Short mmCIF file of C-alpha atoms in Angstrom, two decimals:
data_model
loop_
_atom_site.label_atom_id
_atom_site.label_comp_id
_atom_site.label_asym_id
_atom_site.label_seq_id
_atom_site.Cartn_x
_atom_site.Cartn_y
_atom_site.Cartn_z
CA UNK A 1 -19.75 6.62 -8.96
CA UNK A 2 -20.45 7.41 -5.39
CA UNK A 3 -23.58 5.92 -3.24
CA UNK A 4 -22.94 8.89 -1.14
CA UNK A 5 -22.97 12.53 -2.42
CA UNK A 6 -20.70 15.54 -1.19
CA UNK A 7 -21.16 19.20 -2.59
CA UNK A 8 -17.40 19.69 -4.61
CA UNK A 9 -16.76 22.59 -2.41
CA UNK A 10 -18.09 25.04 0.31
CA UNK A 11 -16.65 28.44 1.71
CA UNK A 12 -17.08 30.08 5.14
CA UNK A 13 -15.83 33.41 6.48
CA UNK A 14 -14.22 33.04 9.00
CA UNK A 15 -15.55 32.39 12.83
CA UNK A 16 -19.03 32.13 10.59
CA UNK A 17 -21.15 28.57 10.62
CA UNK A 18 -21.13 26.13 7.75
CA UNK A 19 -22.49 23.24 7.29
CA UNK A 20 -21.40 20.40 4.72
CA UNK A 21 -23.73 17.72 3.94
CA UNK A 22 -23.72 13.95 2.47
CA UNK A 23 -26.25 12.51 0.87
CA UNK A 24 -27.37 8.63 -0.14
CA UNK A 25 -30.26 6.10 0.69
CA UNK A 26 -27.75 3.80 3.16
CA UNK A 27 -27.82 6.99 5.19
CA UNK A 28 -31.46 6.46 6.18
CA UNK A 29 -30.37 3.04 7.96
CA UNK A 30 -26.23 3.91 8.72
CA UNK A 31 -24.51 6.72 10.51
CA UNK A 32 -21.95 8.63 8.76
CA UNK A 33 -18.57 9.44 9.67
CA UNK A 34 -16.74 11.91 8.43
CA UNK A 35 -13.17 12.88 8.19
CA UNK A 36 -10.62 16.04 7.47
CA UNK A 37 -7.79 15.56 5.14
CA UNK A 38 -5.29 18.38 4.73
CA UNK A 39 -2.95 18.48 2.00
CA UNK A 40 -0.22 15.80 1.69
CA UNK A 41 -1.55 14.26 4.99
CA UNK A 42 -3.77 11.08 6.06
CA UNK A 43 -7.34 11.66 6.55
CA UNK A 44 -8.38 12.16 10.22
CA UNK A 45 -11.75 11.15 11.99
CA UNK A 46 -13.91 14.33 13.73
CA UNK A 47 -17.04 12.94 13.76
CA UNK A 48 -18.63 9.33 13.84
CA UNK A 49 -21.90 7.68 15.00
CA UNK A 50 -24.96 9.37 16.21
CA UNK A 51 -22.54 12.64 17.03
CA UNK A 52 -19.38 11.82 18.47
CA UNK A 53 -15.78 13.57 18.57
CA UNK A 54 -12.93 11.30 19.39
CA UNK A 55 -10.55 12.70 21.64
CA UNK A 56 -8.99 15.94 20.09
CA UNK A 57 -11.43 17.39 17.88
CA UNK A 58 -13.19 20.64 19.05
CA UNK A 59 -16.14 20.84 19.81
CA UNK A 60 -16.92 23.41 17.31
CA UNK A 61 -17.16 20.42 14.91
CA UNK A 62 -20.83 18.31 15.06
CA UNK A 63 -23.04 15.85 13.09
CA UNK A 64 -26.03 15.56 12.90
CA UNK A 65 -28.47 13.41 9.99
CA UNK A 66 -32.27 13.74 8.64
CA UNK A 67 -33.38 11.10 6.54
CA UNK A 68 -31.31 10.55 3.60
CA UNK A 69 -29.00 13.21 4.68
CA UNK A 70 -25.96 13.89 7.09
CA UNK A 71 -24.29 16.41 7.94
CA UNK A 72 -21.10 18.42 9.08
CA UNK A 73 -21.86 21.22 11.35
CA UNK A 74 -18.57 23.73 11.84
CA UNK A 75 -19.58 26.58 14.36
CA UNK A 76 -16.73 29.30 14.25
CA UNK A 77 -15.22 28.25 11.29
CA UNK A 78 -11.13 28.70 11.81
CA UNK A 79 -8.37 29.06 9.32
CA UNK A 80 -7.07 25.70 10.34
CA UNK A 81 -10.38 23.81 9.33
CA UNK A 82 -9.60 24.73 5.56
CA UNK A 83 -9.10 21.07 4.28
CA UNK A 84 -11.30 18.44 2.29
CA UNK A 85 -14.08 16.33 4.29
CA UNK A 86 -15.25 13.14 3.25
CA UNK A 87 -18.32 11.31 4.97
CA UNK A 88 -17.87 7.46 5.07
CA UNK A 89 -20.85 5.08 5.51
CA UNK A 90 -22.28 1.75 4.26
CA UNK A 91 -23.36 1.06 0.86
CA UNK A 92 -27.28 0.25 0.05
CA UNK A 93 -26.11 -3.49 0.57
CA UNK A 94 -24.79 -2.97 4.16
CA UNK A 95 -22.07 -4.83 3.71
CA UNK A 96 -19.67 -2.73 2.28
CA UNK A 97 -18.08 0.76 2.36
CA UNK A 98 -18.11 4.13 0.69
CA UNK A 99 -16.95 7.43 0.94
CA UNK A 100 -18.40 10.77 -0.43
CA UNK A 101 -16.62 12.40 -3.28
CA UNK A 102 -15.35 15.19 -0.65
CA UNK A 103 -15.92 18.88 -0.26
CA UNK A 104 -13.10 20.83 -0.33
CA UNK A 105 -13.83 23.97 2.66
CA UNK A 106 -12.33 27.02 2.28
CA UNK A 107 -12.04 29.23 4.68
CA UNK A 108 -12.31 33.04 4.13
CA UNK B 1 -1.67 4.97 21.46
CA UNK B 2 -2.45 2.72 18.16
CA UNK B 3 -0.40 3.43 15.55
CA UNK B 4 -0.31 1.86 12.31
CA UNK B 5 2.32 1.96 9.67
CA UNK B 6 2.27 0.94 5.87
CA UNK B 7 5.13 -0.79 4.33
CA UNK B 8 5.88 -2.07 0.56
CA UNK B 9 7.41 -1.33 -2.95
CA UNK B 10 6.77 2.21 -4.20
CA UNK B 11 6.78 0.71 -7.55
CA UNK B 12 5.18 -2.26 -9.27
CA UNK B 13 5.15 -2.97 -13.14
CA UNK B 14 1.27 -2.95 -15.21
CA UNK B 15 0.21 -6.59 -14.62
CA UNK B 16 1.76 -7.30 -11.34
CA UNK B 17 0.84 -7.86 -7.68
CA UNK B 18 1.11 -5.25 -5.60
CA UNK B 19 1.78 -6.09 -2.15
CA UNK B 20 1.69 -3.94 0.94
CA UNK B 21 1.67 -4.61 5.22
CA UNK B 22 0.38 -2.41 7.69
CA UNK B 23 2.36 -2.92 10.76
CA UNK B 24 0.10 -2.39 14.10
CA UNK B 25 1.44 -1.04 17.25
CA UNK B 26 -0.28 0.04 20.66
CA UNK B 27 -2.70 -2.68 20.38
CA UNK B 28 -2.84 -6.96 19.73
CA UNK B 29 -5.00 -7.31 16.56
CA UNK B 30 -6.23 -10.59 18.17
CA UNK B 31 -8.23 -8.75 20.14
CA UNK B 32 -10.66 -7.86 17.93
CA UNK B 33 -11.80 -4.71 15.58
CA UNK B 34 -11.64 -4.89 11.45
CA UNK B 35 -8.86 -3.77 9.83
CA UNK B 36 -8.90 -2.08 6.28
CA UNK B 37 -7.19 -0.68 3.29
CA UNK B 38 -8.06 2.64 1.60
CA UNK B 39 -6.49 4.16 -1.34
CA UNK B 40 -6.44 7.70 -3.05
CA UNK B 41 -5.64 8.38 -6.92
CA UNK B 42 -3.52 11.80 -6.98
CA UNK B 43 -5.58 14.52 -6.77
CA UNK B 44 -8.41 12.23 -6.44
CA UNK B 45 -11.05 11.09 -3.55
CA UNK B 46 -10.93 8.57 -0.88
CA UNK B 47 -11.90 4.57 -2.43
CA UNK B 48 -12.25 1.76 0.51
CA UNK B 49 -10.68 -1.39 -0.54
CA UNK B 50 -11.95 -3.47 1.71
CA UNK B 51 -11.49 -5.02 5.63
CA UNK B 52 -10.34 -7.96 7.65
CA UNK B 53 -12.14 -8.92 10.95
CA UNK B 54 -9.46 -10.09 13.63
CA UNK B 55 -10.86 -14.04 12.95
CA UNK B 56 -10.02 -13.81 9.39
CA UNK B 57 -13.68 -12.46 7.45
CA UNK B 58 -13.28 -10.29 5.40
CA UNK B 59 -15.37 -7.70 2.99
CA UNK B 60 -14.36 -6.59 -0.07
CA UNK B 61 -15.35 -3.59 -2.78
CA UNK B 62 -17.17 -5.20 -5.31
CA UNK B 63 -15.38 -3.31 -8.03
CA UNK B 64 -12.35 -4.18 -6.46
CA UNK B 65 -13.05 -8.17 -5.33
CA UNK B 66 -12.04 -10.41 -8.13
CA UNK B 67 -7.95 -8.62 -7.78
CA UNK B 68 -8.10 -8.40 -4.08
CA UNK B 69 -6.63 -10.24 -1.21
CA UNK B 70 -6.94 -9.12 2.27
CA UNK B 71 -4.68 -11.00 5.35
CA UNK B 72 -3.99 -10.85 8.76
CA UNK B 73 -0.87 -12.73 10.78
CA UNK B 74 -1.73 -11.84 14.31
CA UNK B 75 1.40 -13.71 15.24
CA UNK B 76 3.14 -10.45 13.40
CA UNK B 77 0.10 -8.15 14.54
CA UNK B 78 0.12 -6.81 10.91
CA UNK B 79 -2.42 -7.03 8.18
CA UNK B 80 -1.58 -7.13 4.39
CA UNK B 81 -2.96 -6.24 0.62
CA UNK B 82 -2.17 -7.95 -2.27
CA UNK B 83 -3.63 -6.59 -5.48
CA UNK B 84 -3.21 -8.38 -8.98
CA UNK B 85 -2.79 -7.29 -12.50
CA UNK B 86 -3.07 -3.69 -11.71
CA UNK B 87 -2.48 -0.85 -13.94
CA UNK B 88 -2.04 3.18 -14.18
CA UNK B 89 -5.31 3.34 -12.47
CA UNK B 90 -4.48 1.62 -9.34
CA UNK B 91 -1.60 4.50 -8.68
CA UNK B 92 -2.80 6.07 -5.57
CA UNK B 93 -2.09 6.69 -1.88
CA UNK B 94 -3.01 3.40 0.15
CA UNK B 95 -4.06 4.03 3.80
CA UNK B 96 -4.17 1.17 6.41
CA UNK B 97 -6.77 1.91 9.44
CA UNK B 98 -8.40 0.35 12.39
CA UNK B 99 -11.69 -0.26 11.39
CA UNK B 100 -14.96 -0.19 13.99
CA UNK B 101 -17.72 -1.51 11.86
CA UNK B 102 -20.88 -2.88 14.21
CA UNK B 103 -24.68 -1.90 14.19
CA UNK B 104 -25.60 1.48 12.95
CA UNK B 105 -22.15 2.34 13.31
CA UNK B 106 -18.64 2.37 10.73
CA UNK B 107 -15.43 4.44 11.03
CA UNK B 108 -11.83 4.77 10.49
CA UNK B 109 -9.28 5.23 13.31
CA UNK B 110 -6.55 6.13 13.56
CA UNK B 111 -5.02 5.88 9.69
CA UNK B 112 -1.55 4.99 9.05
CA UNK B 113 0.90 7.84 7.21
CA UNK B 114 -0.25 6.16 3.78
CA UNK B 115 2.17 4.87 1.27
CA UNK B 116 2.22 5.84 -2.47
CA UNK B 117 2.56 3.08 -5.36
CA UNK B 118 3.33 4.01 -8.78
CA UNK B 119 2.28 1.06 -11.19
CA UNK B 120 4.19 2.01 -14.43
CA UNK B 121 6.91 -0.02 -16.21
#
């Protein structure tokens, strides 16, 4: 089982605001990251650290965290973002991994 | 631009090693950064593996540990996995990725293509 937790699936309308969130105790210490996988392709980074977008990613796409939760802000929602997200952060350890178990977005 | 590339058998028989190299390109893996392996069952979520620090260190999942081997040959600027005695459950999708893993801070990027291994005899 997952440290971190991921709602199994969201839906937006589209150009509308949603939010998708990750939740575990590391996340009180450790920034998440987070990351868009579309079918048959590899996983992409849109947001890591504090709330950071590597070169690329619009801006429509933010993070932000409160205590033992982060979260994945899309404003505008577009027919492209329809894809799974997975947050990534430490474990309760620190020393190792995890990913969320992913919340498929679909976009109406 | 790095890019990284996966590389190894698409098949391996229940109770062997698999073995698979990620290739880097655009940048000297000497240089610094981690370096790690994730893998995805069909249909299923993403499962970290573990990473290599440019010197050598290197973390492992602890459900993973006791079959995993993680390597670098900067000489090759590649890093490798070698898993043992897997089985059906270890099909999946491996990823290579740059890893940045310091402070407060941990993510993946960029992410090779990914390479799928079938473990079945």
């Amino acid at each position: 089982s997952s440290e971190l937790t991921q709602d199994p699936a969201v839906s937006v309308a589209l150009g509308q605001t949603v939010r998708i969130t990750c939740q575990g105790d590391s996340l009180r210490s450790y920034y998440a990251s987070w990351y868009q996988q579309k079918p048959g392709q590899a996983p992409v980074l849109v947001i890591y650290g504090k709330n950071n977008r590597p070169s690329g990613i619009p801006d429509r796409f933010s993070g932000s965290s409160s205590g033992n939760t982060a979260s994945l802000t899309i404003t505008g929602a577009q027919a492209e973002d329809e894809a799974d997200y997975y947050c990534n952060s430490r474990d309760s350890s620190g020393n190792h991994m995890v990913f969320g178990g992913g919340t498929k977005l679909t976009v109406l | 631009q790095v890019q990284l590339q996966e590389s190894g058998p698409g098949l391996v028989k229940p109770s062997e090693t698999l073995s698979l190299t990620c290739a880097v390109s655009g940048y000297s893996i000497s240089s610094g950064y981690y370096w790690g392996w994730i893998r995805q069952p069909p249909g299923k979520g993403l499962e970290w593996i573990g990473s290599i620090y440019h010197s050598g260190s290197t973390y492992y999942n602890p459900s993973l540990k006791s079959r995993v081997t993680i390597s670098v040959d900067t000489s090759k600027n590649q890093f490798s996995l070698k898993l043992s005695s897997v089985t059906a459950a270890d099909t999946a999708v491996y990823y290579c990725a740059r890893h940045t893993w310091d402070g407060y801070n941990n993510w993946f990027d960029p992410w090779g293509q990914g390479t799928l291994v079938t473990v079945s005899s």
